[in-house]
Short mmCIF file of C-alpha atoms and ligand atoms in Angstrom, two decimals:
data_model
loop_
_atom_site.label_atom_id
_atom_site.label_comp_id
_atom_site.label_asym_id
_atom_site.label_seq_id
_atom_site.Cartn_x
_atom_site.Cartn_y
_atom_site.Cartn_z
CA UNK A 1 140.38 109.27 48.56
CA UNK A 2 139.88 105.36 47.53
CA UNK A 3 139.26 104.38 44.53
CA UNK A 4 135.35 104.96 43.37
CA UNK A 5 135.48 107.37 46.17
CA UNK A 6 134.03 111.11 46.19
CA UNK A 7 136.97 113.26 46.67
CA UNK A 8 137.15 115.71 49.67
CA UNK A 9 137.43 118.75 47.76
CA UNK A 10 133.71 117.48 46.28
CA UNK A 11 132.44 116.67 49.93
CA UNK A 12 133.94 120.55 51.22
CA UNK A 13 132.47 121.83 48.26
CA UNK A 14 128.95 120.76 48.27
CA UNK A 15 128.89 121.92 51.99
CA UNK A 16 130.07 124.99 51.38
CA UNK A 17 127.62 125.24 49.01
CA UNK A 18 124.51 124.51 50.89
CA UNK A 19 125.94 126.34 53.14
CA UNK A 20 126.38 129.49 50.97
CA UNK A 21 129.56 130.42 52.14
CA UNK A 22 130.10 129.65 48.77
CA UNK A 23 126.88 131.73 46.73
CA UNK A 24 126.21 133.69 44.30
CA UNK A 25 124.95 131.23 40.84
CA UNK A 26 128.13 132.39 38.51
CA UNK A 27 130.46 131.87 41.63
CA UNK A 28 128.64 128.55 41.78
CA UNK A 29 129.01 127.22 39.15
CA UNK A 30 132.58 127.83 38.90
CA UNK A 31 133.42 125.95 42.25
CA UNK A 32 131.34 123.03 41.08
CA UNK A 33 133.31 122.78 38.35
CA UNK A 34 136.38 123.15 39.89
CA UNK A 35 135.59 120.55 42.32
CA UNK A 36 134.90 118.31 39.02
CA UNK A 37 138.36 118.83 37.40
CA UNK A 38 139.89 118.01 41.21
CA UNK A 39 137.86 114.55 41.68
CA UNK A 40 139.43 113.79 38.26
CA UNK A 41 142.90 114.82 38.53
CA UNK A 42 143.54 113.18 41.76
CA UNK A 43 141.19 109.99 41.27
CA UNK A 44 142.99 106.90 41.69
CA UNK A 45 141.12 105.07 39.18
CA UNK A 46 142.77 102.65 36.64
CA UNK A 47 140.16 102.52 33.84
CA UNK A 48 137.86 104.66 32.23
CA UNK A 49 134.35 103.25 33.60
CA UNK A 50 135.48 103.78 37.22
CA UNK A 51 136.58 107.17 36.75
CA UNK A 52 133.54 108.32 34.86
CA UNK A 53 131.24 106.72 37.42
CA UNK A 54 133.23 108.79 39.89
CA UNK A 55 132.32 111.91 38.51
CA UNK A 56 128.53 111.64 38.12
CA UNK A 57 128.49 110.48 41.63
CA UNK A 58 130.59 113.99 42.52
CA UNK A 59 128.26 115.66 40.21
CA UNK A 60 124.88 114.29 41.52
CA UNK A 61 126.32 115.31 44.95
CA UNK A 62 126.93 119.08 43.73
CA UNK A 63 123.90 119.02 42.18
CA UNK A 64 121.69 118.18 44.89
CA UNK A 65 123.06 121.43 47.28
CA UNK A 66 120.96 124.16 46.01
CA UNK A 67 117.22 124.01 43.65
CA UNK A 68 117.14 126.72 42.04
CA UNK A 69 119.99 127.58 41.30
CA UNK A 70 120.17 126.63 37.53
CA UNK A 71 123.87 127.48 36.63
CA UNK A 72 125.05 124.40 38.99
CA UNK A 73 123.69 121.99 36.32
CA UNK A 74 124.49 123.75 33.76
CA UNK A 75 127.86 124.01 34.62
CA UNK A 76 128.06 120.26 35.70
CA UNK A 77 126.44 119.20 32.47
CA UNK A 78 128.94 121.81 30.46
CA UNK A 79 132.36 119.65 31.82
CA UNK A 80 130.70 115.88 31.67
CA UNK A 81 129.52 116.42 28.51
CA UNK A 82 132.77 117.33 27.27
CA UNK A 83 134.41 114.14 29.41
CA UNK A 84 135.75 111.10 27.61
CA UNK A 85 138.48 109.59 26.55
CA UNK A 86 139.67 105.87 25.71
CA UNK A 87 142.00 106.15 28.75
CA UNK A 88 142.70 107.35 32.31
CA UNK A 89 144.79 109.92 31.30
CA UNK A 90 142.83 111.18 28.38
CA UNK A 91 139.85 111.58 30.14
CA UNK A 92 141.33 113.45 33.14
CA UNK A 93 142.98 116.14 30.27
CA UNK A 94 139.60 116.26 28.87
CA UNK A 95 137.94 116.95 32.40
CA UNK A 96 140.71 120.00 32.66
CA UNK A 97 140.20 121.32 29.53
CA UNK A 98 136.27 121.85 29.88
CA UNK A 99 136.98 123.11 33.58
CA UNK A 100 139.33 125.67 31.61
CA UNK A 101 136.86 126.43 28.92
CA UNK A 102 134.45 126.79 31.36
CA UNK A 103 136.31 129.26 33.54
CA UNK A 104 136.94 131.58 30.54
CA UNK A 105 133.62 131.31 29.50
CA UNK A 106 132.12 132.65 32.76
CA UNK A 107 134.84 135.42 32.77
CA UNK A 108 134.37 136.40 29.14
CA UNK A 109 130.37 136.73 29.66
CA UNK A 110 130.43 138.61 32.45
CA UNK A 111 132.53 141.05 31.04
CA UNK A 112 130.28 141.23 27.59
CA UNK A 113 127.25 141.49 29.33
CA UNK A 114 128.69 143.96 31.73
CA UNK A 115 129.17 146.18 28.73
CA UNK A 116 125.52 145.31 27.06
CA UNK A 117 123.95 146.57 30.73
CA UNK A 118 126.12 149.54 30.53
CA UNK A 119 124.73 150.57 27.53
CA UNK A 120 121.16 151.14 29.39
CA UNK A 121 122.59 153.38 31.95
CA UNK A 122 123.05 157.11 31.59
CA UNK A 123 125.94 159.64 33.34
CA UNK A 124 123.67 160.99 36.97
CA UNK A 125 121.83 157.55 37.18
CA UNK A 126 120.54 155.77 40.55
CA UNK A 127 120.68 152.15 40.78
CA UNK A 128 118.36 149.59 43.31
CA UNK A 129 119.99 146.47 43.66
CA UNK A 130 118.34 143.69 46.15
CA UNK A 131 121.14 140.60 47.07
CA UNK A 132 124.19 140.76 45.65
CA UNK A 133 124.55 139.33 42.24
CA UNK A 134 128.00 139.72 40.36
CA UNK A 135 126.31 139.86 36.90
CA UNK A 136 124.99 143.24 37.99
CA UNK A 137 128.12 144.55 39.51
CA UNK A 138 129.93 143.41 36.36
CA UNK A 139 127.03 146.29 34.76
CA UNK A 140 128.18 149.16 37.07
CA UNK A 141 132.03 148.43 36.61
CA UNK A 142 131.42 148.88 33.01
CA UNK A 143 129.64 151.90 33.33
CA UNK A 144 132.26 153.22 35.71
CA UNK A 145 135.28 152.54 32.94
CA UNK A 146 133.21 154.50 30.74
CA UNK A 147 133.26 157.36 33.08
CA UNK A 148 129.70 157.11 34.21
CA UNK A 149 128.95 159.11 37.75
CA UNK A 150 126.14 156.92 39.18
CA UNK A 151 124.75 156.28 42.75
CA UNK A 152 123.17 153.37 44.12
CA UNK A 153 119.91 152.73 46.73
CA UNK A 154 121.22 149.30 48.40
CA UNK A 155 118.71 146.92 49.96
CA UNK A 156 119.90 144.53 52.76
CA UNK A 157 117.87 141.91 51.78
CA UNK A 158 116.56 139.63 54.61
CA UNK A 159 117.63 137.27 56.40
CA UNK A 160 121.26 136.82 54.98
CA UNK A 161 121.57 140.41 54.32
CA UNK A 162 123.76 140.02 51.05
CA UNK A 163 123.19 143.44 50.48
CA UNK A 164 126.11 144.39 52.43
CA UNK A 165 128.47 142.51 50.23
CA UNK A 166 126.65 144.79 47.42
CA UNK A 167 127.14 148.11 49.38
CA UNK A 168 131.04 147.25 49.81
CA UNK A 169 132.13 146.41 45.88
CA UNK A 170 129.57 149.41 44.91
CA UNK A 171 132.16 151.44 47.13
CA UNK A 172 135.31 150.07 45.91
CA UNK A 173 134.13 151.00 42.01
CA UNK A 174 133.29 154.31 43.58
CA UNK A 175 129.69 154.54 44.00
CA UNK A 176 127.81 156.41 46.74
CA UNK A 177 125.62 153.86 48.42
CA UNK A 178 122.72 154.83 50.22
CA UNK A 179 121.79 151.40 52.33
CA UNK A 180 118.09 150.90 53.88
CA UNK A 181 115.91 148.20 54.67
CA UNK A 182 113.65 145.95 52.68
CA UNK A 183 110.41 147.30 53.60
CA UNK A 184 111.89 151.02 52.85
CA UNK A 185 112.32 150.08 48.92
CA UNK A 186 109.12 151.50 48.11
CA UNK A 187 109.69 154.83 49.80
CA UNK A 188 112.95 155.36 47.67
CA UNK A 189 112.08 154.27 44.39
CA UNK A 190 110.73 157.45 43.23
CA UNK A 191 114.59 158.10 43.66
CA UNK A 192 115.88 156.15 41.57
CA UNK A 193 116.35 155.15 37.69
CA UNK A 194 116.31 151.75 37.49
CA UNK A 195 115.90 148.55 39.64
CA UNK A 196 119.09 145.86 38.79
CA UNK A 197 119.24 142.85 39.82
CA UNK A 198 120.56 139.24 38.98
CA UNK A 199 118.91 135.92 38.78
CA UNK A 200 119.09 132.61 40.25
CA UNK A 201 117.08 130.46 36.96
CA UNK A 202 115.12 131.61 34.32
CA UNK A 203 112.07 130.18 32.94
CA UNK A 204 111.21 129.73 29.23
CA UNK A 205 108.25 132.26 29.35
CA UNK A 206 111.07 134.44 30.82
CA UNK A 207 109.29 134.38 34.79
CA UNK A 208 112.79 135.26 36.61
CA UNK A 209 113.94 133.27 39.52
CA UNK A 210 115.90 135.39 41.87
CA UNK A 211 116.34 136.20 45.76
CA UNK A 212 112.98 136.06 47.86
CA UNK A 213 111.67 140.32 47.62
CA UNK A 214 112.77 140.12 44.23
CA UNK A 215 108.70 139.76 43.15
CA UNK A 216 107.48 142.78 45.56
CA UNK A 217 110.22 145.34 44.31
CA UNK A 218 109.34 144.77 40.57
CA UNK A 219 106.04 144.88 41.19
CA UNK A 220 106.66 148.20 43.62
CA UNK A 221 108.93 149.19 40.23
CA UNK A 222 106.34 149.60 37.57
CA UNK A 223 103.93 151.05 39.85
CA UNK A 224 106.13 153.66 40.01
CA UNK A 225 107.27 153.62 36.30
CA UNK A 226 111.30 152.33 37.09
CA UNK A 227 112.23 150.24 34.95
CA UNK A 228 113.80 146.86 36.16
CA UNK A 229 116.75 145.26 34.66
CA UNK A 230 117.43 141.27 35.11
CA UNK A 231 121.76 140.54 34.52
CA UNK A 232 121.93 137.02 34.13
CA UNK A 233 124.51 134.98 31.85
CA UNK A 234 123.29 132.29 29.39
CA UNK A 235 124.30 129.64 32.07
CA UNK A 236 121.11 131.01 34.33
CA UNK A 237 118.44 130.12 31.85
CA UNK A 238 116.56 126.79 33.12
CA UNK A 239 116.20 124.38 29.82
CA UNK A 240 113.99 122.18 32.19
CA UNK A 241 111.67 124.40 32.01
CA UNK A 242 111.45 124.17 28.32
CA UNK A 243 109.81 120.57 28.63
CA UNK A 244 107.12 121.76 31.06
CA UNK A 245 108.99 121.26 34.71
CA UNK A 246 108.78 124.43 37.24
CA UNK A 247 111.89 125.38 38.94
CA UNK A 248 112.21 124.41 42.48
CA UNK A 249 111.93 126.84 45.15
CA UNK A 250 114.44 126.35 47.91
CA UNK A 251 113.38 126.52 51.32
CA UNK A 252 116.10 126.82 54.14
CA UNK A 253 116.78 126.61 57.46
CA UNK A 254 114.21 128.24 60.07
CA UNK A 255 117.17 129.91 61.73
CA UNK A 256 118.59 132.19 59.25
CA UNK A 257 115.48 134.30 60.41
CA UNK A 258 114.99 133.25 64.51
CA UNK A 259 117.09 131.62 66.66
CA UNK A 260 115.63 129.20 68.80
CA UNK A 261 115.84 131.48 72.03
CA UNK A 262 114.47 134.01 70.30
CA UNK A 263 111.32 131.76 68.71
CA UNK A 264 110.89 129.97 71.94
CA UNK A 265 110.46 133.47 73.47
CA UNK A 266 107.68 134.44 70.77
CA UNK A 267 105.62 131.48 71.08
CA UNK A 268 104.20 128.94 69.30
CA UNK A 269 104.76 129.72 65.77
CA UNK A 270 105.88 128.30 62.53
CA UNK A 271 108.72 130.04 60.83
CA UNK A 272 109.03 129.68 56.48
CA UNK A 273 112.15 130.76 54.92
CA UNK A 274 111.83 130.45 51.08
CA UNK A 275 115.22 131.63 49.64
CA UNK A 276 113.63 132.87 45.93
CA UNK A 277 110.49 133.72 44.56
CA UNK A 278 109.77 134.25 40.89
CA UNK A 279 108.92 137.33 38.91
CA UNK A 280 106.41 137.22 36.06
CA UNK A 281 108.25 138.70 32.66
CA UNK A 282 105.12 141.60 32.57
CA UNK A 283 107.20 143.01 35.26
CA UNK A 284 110.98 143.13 33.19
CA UNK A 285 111.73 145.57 30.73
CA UNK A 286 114.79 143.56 29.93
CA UNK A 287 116.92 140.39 30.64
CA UNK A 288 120.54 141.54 30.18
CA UNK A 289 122.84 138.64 29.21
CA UNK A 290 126.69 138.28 27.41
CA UNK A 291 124.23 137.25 24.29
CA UNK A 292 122.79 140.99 24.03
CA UNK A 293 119.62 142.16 25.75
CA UNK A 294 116.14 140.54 25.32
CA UNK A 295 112.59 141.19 26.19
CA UNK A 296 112.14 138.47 29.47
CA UNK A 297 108.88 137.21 26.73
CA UNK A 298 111.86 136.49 23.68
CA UNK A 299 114.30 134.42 25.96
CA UNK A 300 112.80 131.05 25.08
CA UNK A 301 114.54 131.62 21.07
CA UNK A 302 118.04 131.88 23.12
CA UNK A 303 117.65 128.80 25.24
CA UNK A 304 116.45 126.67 22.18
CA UNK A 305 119.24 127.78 20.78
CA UNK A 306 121.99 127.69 23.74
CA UNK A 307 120.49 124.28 24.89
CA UNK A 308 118.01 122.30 22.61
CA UNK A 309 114.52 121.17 23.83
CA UNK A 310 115.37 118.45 25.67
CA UNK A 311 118.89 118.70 27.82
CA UNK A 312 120.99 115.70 29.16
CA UNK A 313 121.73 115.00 32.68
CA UNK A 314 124.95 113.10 32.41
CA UNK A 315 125.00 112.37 35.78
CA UNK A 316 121.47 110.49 35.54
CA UNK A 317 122.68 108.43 32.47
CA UNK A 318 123.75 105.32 32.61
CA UNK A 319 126.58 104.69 30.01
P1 RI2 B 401 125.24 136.23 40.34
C1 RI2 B 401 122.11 135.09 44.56
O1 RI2 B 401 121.56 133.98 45.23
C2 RI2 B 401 121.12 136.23 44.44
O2 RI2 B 401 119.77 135.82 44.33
C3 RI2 B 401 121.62 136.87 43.15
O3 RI2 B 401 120.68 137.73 42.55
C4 RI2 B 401 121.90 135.63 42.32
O4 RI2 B 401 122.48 134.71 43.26
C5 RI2 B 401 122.76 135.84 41.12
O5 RI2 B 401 124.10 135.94 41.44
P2 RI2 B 401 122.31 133.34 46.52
O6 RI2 B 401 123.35 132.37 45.99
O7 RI2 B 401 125.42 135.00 39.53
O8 RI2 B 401 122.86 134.44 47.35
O9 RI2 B 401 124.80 137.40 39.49
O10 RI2 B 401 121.20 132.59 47.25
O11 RI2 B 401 126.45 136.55 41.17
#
């Protein structure tokens, strides 16, 4: 890497990224920062304005992978705010000490609100999860230390099917999985106690951003009178949204639903393949976070709180 250059790590990390083999928003935001603290510690730059120029380029590239997902800009905006230094070598330390910080951070709160989730499950209880989200896995290990017997309903979830990754860890914290399709939710939820799931972003009037379905099984959910739980650490709430902007909806490639063959065969049609939709807060009965539990309609007091009204992006500033 040259001088003022992005780093590879940052280039193979923003791919991997967009191309989710790197997904999941706590997982994330994690590499992003990681990526951060590696542009710094092997940056060849000799004085302070070069170096810190280097990273909000590596951040703005992160940054631009995925929308929605809110905890990549939190996360960037976590390590450059806590960048500086009066010299090279000062500023690098303080690069790998909020990368650090950062790490245990995301650790410690998914273990606390692991054990706040836990506390809404009862010993005989059925789970439906939808994606795979770690915050709510972090829920049913917690349950399981406690010596909790519970059994899950696992959705695929189209077109990625990330529900298998959910059906394996439910196994390996020994949960019987019962695994159907998308369109069979409905059918099963009189089955079941309560609908989990994670988040991508969070709005300020508590409208959760989370994998495309998400909308249709809440809304299935309190038909049905199962309640639906949102897992989501502090880092997915949006503080954009605080200041009036919506959250963008990512839209992605065509052919994570039909391959070309297979679309050429069908005819002339268009093919949409939003990755998220949102979920109005009338449809939570909680948002479960390392902070405690709130009602989706009381998370605005915690963002204030977490992040101010109006939140920097370091890597828009110039300094
Ligand atoms: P954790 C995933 O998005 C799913 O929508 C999941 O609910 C959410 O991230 C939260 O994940 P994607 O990255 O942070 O698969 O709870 O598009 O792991």
């Amino acid at each position: 890497m040259g001088t003022g250059e992005v780093s590879d790590d940052v280039v193979e990390t923003a791919a991997e990224i967009a191309e989710m083999d790197i997904r999941g928003a706590a997982t994330i935001a994690r590499a992003a920062a990681d990526a951060l603290q590696t542009q710094a510690v092997e940056s060849t730059a000799t004085d302070v304005q070069t170096l810190d120029a280097e990273l909000r380029t590596a951040a703005r590239r992160l940054n631009a992978t995925r929308p929605t997902a809110v905890s990549l800009p939190n996360a960037l905006r976590y390590v450059l705010e806590r960048a500086g230094g009066s010299d090279v070598e000062s500023y690098r330390e303080s690069v790998v000490t909020a990368t650090g910080d950062l790490r245990e951070r995301l650790e410690s709160a998914q273990a606390d609100l692991g054990r706040v989730g836990a506390n809404r499950l009862r010993d005989g209880d059925t789970i439906m999860t939808h994606c795979h989200s770690t915050a709510v896995l972090s829920v049913v290990e917690a349950a399981r230390d406690r010596g909790l017997d519970l059994s899950a309903v696992v959705k695929e979830t189209r077109p990625r099917e990330q529900g298998r990754i959910t059906a394996r860890q439910l196994r390996e914290l020994g949960v019987p999985v019962t695994y159907i399709v998308d369109s069979a939710a409905h059918r099963y939820l009189d089955e079941v106690d309560h609908v989990c799931v994670g988040a991508d972003s969070i709005a300020a009037d508590g409208t959760v951003v989370n994998k495309i379905g998400t909308n249709g099984l809440a809304v299935s959910a309190r038909e049905r009178g199962v309640e639906v739980v949102v897992a989501a650490q502090t880092l997915k709430l949006d503080p954009a949204t605080l200041s009036g902007h919506n959250v963008d909806i990512e839209f992605r490639e065509e052919t994570e639903i039909l391959g070309p063959e297979e679309r050429d065969d069908i005819g002339d049609i268009e093919v949409v393949n939003p990755a998220f939709d949102a979920t109005p807060p009338r449809y939570i009965d909680a948002i479960v976070t390392e902070e405690g539990q709130f009602p989706p309609e009381s998370i605005v007091t915690l963002m204030r709180d977490l992040y101010g009204t109006h939140p920097s992006a370091p890597w828009e500033d110039e300094r």
